[in-house]
Amino acid sequence: MLDADFFRRWMTATAASVDREAERLTALDSPIGDADHGSNLQRGFRAVSATLEKEAPDTPGAVLMLAGRQLISTVGGASGPLYGTLLRRTGKALGDASEVDEQELAQALRTGVDAVMQLGGAAPGDKTMIDTLVPAVDALGASFAAARAAAEEGALSTTPLQARKGRASYLGERSIGHQDPGATSSALLIAALAEAAGE
């Protein structure tokens, strides 16, 4: 069973990973975005870590709701609302349970991903974070490691696509050949989940 401590570890592992990869995320964002994806997410997840150190939410849902609120208030651009919505809606779906199992997390995360699709209007194949999150959630039923592998594959799959949503879509065919930064940071989030689970 996964308790609040597990979810805090997930958020802390994500923050550490975003810290390490911030420059790469910004480099990916440079040709097709505003060249600030890494620095924006780094600021947001540092704020999440700092808040979780000060406050100790005692349920999985409360941890994710708090993290989502922090991201919305500290991350600029589209990333804050999208990641914030993902975590808040996932947290809300988990409710007040003090522990959840992997299947409950997978179902809740699917609710969060659906909310992101609704907010951003993106579908699989549009070259966004959805290309990572949908296969990851599908694979989560099998294991955390399977979700991580599916997420990494999803992020790589965005390279040959033409962007149909977000800032990159303004570039048309020039967006082809670049890996999507949002899909890449989403893969970090899922990899951190597997790390928190020890997989």
PDB file of C-alpha atoms in Angstrom:
ATOM      1  CA  MET A   1       0.000   0.000   0.000  1.00  0.00           C
ATOM      2  CA  LEU A   2       1.121   3.554  -0.758  1.00  0.00           C
ATOM      3  CA  ASP A   3       0.912   6.120   2.044  1.00  0.00           C
ATOM      4  CA  ALA A   4       1.491   9.883   2.263  1.00  0.00           C
ATOM      5  CA  ASP A   5       5.208   9.285   2.818  1.00  0.00           C
ATOM      6  CA  PHE A   6       5.427   7.441  -0.516  1.00  0.00           C
ATOM      7  CA  PHE A   7       3.816  10.388  -2.303  1.00  0.00           C
ATOM      8  CA  ARG A   8       6.181  12.841  -0.598  1.00  0.00           C
ATOM      9  CA  ARG A   9       9.095  10.681  -1.811  1.00  0.00           C
ATOM     10  CA  TRP A  10       7.631  10.790  -5.328  1.00  0.00           C
ATOM     11  CA  MET A  11       7.458  14.590  -5.322  1.00  0.00           C
ATOM     12  CA  THR A  12      10.951  14.928  -3.797  1.00  0.00           C
ATOM     13  CA  ALA A  13      12.407  12.511  -6.363  1.00  0.00           C
ATOM     14  CA  THR A  14      10.706  14.485  -9.145  1.00  0.00           C
ATOM     15  CA  ALA A  15      12.171  17.742  -7.814  1.00  0.00           C
ATOM     16  CA  ALA A  16      15.682  16.215  -7.727  1.00  0.00           C
ATOM     17  CA  SER A  17      15.277  14.864 -11.256  1.00  0.00           C
ATOM     18  CA  VAL A  18      14.002  18.178 -12.643  1.00  0.00           C
ATOM     19  CA  ASP A  19      16.948  19.878 -10.924  1.00  0.00           C
ATOM     20  CA  ARG A  20      19.383  17.540 -12.683  1.00  0.00           C
ATOM     21  CA  GLU A  21      17.669  17.771 -16.067  1.00  0.00           C
ATOM     22  CA  ALA A  22      16.657  21.463 -16.077  1.00  0.00           C
ATOM     23  CA  GLU A  23      19.290  22.484 -18.628  1.00  0.00           C
ATOM     24  CA  ARG A  24      18.362  19.634 -20.985  1.00  0.00           C
ATOM     25  CA  LEU A  25      14.651  20.510 -20.714  1.00  0.00           C
ATOM     26  CA  THR A  26      15.409  24.130 -21.548  1.00  0.00           C
ATOM     27  CA  ALA A  27      17.641  23.056 -24.452  1.00  0.00           C
ATOM     28  CA  LEU A  28      14.768  20.949 -25.823  1.00  0.00           C
ATOM     29  CA  ASP A  29      12.408  23.904 -25.368  1.00  0.00           C
ATOM     30  CA  SER A  30      14.771  26.308 -27.125  1.00  0.00           C
ATOM     31  CA  PRO A  31      14.017  25.440 -30.784  1.00  0.00           C
ATOM     32  CA  ILE A  32      10.256  24.908 -30.365  1.00  0.00           C
ATOM     33  CA  GLY A  33       9.208  26.911 -27.283  1.00  0.00           C
ATOM     34  CA  ASP A  34      10.203  29.799 -25.025  1.00  0.00           C
ATOM     35  CA  ALA A  35      13.462  28.205 -23.781  1.00  0.00           C
ATOM     36  CA  ASP A  36      12.240  28.295 -20.177  1.00  0.00           C
ATOM     37  CA  HIS A  37      10.645  24.881 -19.548  1.00  0.00           C
ATOM     38  CA  GLY A  38      13.513  23.598 -17.396  1.00  0.00           C
ATOM     39  CA  SER A  39      13.925  26.742 -15.310  1.00  0.00           C
ATOM     40  CA  ASN A  40      10.159  27.102 -14.808  1.00  0.00           C
ATOM     41  CA  LEU A  41       9.683  23.518 -13.634  1.00  0.00           C
ATOM     42  CA  GLN A  42      12.812  23.705 -11.479  1.00  0.00           C
ATOM     43  CA  ARG A  43      11.389  26.715  -9.655  1.00  0.00           C
ATOM     44  CA  GLY A  44       8.022  24.994  -9.251  1.00  0.00           C
ATOM     45  CA  PHE A  45       9.275  21.666  -7.923  1.00  0.00           C
ATOM     46  CA  ARG A  46      11.758  23.366  -5.597  1.00  0.00           C
ATOM     47  CA  ALA A  47       8.761  25.203  -4.128  1.00  0.00           C
ATOM     48  CA  VAL A  48       6.899  21.878  -3.839  1.00  0.00           C
ATOM     49  CA  SER A  49       9.833  20.308  -1.948  1.00  0.00           C
ATOM     50  CA  ALA A  50      10.181  23.291   0.364  1.00  0.00           C
ATOM     51  CA  THR A  51       6.452  23.297   1.150  1.00  0.00           C
ATOM     52  CA  LEU A  52       6.356  19.551   1.811  1.00  0.00           C
ATOM     53  CA  GLU A  53       9.241  19.982   4.276  1.00  0.00           C
ATOM     54  CA  LYS A  54       7.263  22.619   6.172  1.00  0.00           C
ATOM     55  CA  GLU A  55       3.841  21.018   5.947  1.00  0.00           C
ATOM     56  CA  ALA A  56       3.179  17.320   6.346  1.00  0.00           C
ATOM     57  CA  PRO A  57      -0.075  16.373   4.595  1.00  0.00           C
ATOM     58  CA  ASP A  58      -1.187  13.059   6.051  1.00  0.00           C
ATOM     59  CA  THR A  59      -2.920  11.490   3.040  1.00  0.00           C
ATOM     60  CA  PRO A  60      -1.703  10.716  -0.510  1.00  0.00           C
ATOM     61  CA  GLY A  61      -4.420  12.948  -1.963  1.00  0.00           C
ATOM     62  CA  ALA A  62      -3.453  15.882   0.238  1.00  0.00           C
ATOM     63  CA  VAL A  63       0.222  15.593  -0.793  1.00  0.00           C
ATOM     64  CA  LEU A  64      -0.679  15.797  -4.484  1.00  0.00           C
ATOM     65  CA  MET A  65      -3.236  18.585  -3.988  1.00  0.00           C
ATOM     66  CA  LEU A  66      -0.619  20.657  -2.156  1.00  0.00           C
ATOM     67  CA  ALA A  67       2.010  19.975  -4.842  1.00  0.00           C
ATOM     68  CA  GLY A  68      -0.442  20.913  -7.585  1.00  0.00           C
ATOM     69  CA  ARG A  69      -1.349  24.192  -5.887  1.00  0.00           C
ATOM     70  CA  GLN A  70       2.336  25.098  -5.514  1.00  0.00           C
ATOM     71  CA  LEU A  71       3.030  24.427  -9.192  1.00  0.00           C
ATOM     72  CA  ILE A  72       0.083  26.542 -10.317  1.00  0.00           C
ATOM     73  CA  SER A  73       1.220  29.470  -8.153  1.00  0.00           C
ATOM     74  CA  THR A  74       4.964  29.329  -8.956  1.00  0.00           C
ATOM     75  CA  VAL A  75       5.382  28.049 -12.540  1.00  0.00           C
ATOM     76  CA  GLY A  76       4.926  30.417 -15.451  1.00  0.00           C
ATOM     77  CA  GLY A  77       3.618  29.595 -18.915  1.00  0.00           C
ATOM     78  CA  ALA A  78       1.409  26.605 -19.639  1.00  0.00           C
ATOM     79  CA  SER A  79       3.424  24.150 -17.524  1.00  0.00           C
ATOM     80  CA  GLY A  80       2.128  25.375 -14.162  1.00  0.00           C
ATOM     81  CA  PRO A  81      -1.577  24.974 -14.921  1.00  0.00           C
ATOM     82  CA  LEU A  82      -1.026  21.668 -16.774  1.00  0.00           C
ATOM     83  CA  TYR A  83       1.149  19.995 -14.135  1.00  0.00           C
ATOM     84  CA  GLY A  84      -0.860  21.599 -11.362  1.00  0.00           C
ATOM     85  CA  THR A  85      -4.089  20.245 -12.827  1.00  0.00           C
ATOM     86  CA  LEU A  86      -2.550  16.787 -13.273  1.00  0.00           C
ATOM     87  CA  LEU A  87      -1.521  16.533  -9.618  1.00  0.00           C
ATOM     88  CA  ARG A  88      -4.550  18.260  -8.115  1.00  0.00           C
ATOM     89  CA  ARG A  89      -7.078  16.177 -10.030  1.00  0.00           C
ATOM     90  CA  THR A  90      -5.147  12.982  -9.262  1.00  0.00           C
ATOM     91  CA  GLY A  91      -5.074  13.974  -5.581  1.00  0.00           C
ATOM     92  CA  LYS A  92      -8.772  14.797  -5.598  1.00  0.00           C
ATOM     93  CA  ALA A  93      -9.566  11.416  -7.165  1.00  0.00           C
ATOM     94  CA  LEU A  94      -7.618   9.661  -4.379  1.00  0.00           C
ATOM     95  CA  GLY A  95      -9.903  11.324  -1.829  1.00  0.00           C
ATOM     96  CA  ASP A  96      -9.193  11.130   1.909  1.00  0.00           C
ATOM     97  CA  ALA A  97      -7.800   7.578   2.027  1.00  0.00           C
ATOM     98  CA  SER A  98      -4.698   7.267   4.220  1.00  0.00           C
ATOM     99  CA  GLU A  99      -3.315   4.561   1.900  1.00  0.00           C
ATOM    100  CA  VAL A 100      -4.016   3.582  -1.700  1.00  0.00           C
ATOM    101  CA  ASP A 101      -2.967   0.629  -3.842  1.00  0.00           C
ATOM    102  CA  GLU A 102      -1.353   0.715  -7.292  1.00  0.00           C
ATOM    103  CA  GLN A 103      -4.654   0.217  -9.116  1.00  0.00           C
ATOM    104  CA  GLU A 104      -6.260   3.120  -7.243  1.00  0.00           C
ATOM    105  CA  LEU A 105      -3.276   5.303  -8.107  1.00  0.00           C
ATOM    106  CA  ALA A 106      -3.505   4.262 -11.784  1.00  0.00           C
ATOM    107  CA  GLN A 107      -7.227   5.135 -11.877  1.00  0.00           C
ATOM    108  CA  ALA A 108      -6.667   8.467 -10.129  1.00  0.00           C
ATOM    109  CA  LEU A 109      -3.776   9.350 -12.422  1.00  0.00           C
ATOM    110  CA  ARG A 110      -5.996   8.586 -15.422  1.00  0.00           C
ATOM    111  CA  THR A 111      -8.508  11.112 -14.033  1.00  0.00           C
ATOM    112  CA  GLY A 112      -5.671  13.643 -13.773  1.00  0.00           C
ATOM    113  CA  VAL A 113      -4.496  12.959 -17.336  1.00  0.00           C
ATOM    114  CA  ASP A 114      -8.064  13.315 -18.644  1.00  0.00           C
ATOM    115  CA  ALA A 115      -8.276  16.711 -16.909  1.00  0.00           C
ATOM    116  CA  VAL A 116      -5.019  17.801 -18.585  1.00  0.00           C
ATOM    117  CA  MET A 117      -6.353  16.692 -21.983  1.00  0.00           C
ATOM    118  CA  GLN A 118      -9.498  18.711 -21.364  1.00  0.00           C
ATOM    119  CA  LEU A 119      -7.565  21.795 -20.227  1.00  0.00           C
ATOM    120  CA  GLY A 120      -5.012  21.792 -23.043  1.00  0.00           C
ATOM    121  CA  GLY A 121      -7.242  20.287 -25.727  1.00  0.00           C
ATOM    122  CA  ALA A 122      -4.462  17.828 -26.617  1.00  0.00           C
ATOM    123  CA  ALA A 123      -4.776  14.191 -27.634  1.00  0.00           C
ATOM    124  CA  PRO A 124      -2.159  11.468 -28.190  1.00  0.00           C
ATOM    125  CA  GLY A 125      -0.153  12.273 -31.313  1.00  0.00           C
ATOM    126  CA  ASP A 126      -0.282  16.064 -30.819  1.00  0.00           C
ATOM    127  CA  LYS A 127       3.353  16.159 -29.579  1.00  0.00           C
ATOM    128  CA  THR A 128       2.673  17.103 -25.951  1.00  0.00           C
ATOM    129  CA  MET A 129       3.002  15.645 -22.443  1.00  0.00           C
ATOM    130  CA  ILE A 130      -0.092  13.538 -23.273  1.00  0.00           C
ATOM    131  CA  ASP A 131       2.088  11.347 -25.533  1.00  0.00           C
ATOM    132  CA  THR A 132       4.012  10.354 -22.408  1.00  0.00           C
ATOM    133  CA  LEU A 133       1.258  10.284 -19.810  1.00  0.00           C
ATOM    134  CA  VAL A 134      -1.347   8.165 -21.627  1.00  0.00           C
ATOM    135  CA  PRO A 135       0.937   5.156 -22.292  1.00  0.00           C
ATOM    136  CA  ALA A 136       2.442   5.507 -18.805  1.00  0.00           C
ATOM    137  CA  VAL A 137      -0.973   5.315 -17.132  1.00  0.00           C
ATOM    138  CA  ASP A 138      -1.948   2.386 -19.378  1.00  0.00           C
ATOM    139  CA  ALA A 139       1.190   0.516 -18.261  1.00  0.00           C
ATOM    140  CA  LEU A 140       0.897   1.431 -14.585  1.00  0.00           C
ATOM    141  CA  GLY A 141      -1.542  -1.428 -14.061  1.00  0.00           C
ATOM    142  CA  ALA A 142       1.343  -3.820 -14.776  1.00  0.00           C
ATOM    143  CA  SER A 143       4.097  -2.179 -12.693  1.00  0.00           C
ATOM    144  CA  PHE A 144       5.850   1.108 -11.916  1.00  0.00           C
ATOM    145  CA  ALA A 145       8.822  -0.046 -14.022  1.00  0.00           C
ATOM    146  CA  ALA A 146       6.515  -0.718 -16.991  1.00  0.00           C
ATOM    147  CA  ALA A 147       5.029   2.769 -16.602  1.00  0.00           C
ATOM    148  CA  ARG A 148       8.515   4.305 -16.621  1.00  0.00           C
ATOM    149  CA  ALA A 149       9.492   2.394 -19.783  1.00  0.00           C
ATOM    150  CA  ALA A 150       6.238   3.407 -21.511  1.00  0.00           C
ATOM    151  CA  ALA A 151       6.765   7.046 -20.487  1.00  0.00           C
ATOM    152  CA  GLU A 152      10.324   7.116 -21.863  1.00  0.00           C
ATOM    153  CA  GLU A 153       9.133   5.542 -25.113  1.00  0.00           C
ATOM    154  CA  GLY A 154       6.272   8.056 -25.278  1.00  0.00           C
ATOM    155  CA  ALA A 155       8.647  11.006 -24.876  1.00  0.00           C
ATOM    156  CA  LEU A 156      10.928   9.698 -27.655  1.00  0.00           C
ATOM    157  CA  SER A 157       7.911   9.127 -29.913  1.00  0.00           C
ATOM    158  CA  THR A 158       7.278  12.889 -30.046  1.00  0.00           C
ATOM    159  CA  THR A 159      10.470  13.593 -32.048  1.00  0.00           C
ATOM    160  CA  PRO A 160       9.090  12.783 -35.551  1.00  0.00           C
ATOM    161  CA  LEU A 161       5.670  14.340 -34.837  1.00  0.00           C
ATOM    162  CA  GLN A 162       4.454  17.744 -35.958  1.00  0.00           C
ATOM    163  CA  ALA A 163       3.140  19.741 -33.001  1.00  0.00           C
ATOM    164  CA  ARG A 164      -0.597  20.391 -33.122  1.00  0.00           C
ATOM    165  CA  LYS A 165      -0.990  22.018 -29.702  1.00  0.00           C
ATOM    166  CA  GLY A 166       0.915  24.499 -27.554  1.00  0.00           C
ATOM    167  CA  ARG A 167       3.649  26.954 -28.441  1.00  0.00           C
ATOM    168  CA  ALA A 168       5.424  24.494 -30.755  1.00  0.00           C
ATOM    169  CA  SER A 169       2.356  24.244 -33.007  1.00  0.00           C
ATOM    170  CA  TYR A 170       3.092  27.773 -34.320  1.00  0.00           C
ATOM    171  CA  LEU A 171       6.194  26.375 -36.021  1.00  0.00           C
ATOM    172  CA  GLY A 172       4.245  23.919 -38.168  1.00  0.00           C
ATOM    173  CA  GLU A 173       6.578  21.480 -39.946  1.00  0.00           C
ATOM    174  CA  ARG A 174       9.631  23.033 -38.304  1.00  0.00           C
ATOM    175  CA  SER A 175       8.561  21.362 -35.034  1.00  0.00           C
ATOM    176  CA  ILE A 176       9.306  17.954 -36.602  1.00  0.00           C
ATOM    177  CA  GLY A 177      12.575  16.379 -35.465  1.00  0.00           C
ATOM    178  CA  HIS A 178      12.549  17.872 -31.966  1.00  0.00           C
ATOM    179  CA  GLN A 179      11.642  15.899 -28.841  1.00  0.00           C
ATOM    180  CA  ASP A 180       8.844  17.637 -26.945  1.00  0.00           C
ATOM    181  CA  PRO A 181      10.050  19.176 -23.660  1.00  0.00           C
ATOM    182  CA  GLY A 182       6.706  18.648 -21.874  1.00  0.00           C
ATOM    183  CA  ALA A 183       6.656  14.985 -22.868  1.00  0.00           C
ATOM    184  CA  THR A 184      10.250  14.725 -21.616  1.00  0.00           C
ATOM    185  CA  SER A 185       9.529  16.306 -18.221  1.00  0.00           C
ATOM    186  CA  SER A 186       6.450  14.070 -17.876  1.00  0.00           C
ATOM    187  CA  ALA A 187       8.724  11.055 -18.344  1.00  0.00           C
ATOM    188  CA  LEU A 188      10.847  12.391 -15.442  1.00  0.00           C
ATOM    189  CA  LEU A 189       7.715  12.548 -13.279  1.00  0.00           C
ATOM    190  CA  ILE A 190       6.867   8.908 -14.051  1.00  0.00           C
ATOM    191  CA  ALA A 191      10.492   7.766 -13.622  1.00  0.00           C
ATOM    192  CA  ALA A 192      10.483   9.426 -10.193  1.00  0.00           C
ATOM    193  CA  LEU A 193       7.323   7.478  -9.335  1.00  0.00           C
ATOM    194  CA  ALA A 194       9.122   4.213 -10.159  1.00  0.00           C
ATOM    195  CA  GLU A 195      12.134   5.414  -8.141  1.00  0.00           C
ATOM    196  CA  ALA A 196       9.930   6.138  -5.102  1.00  0.00           C
ATOM    197  CA  ALA A 197       8.569   2.600  -5.429  1.00  0.00           C
ATOM    198  CA  GLY A 198      12.106   1.170  -5.590  1.00  0.00           C
ATOM    199  CA  GLU A 199      11.632  -0.120  -9.161  1.00  0.00           C
TER     200      GLU A 199
END
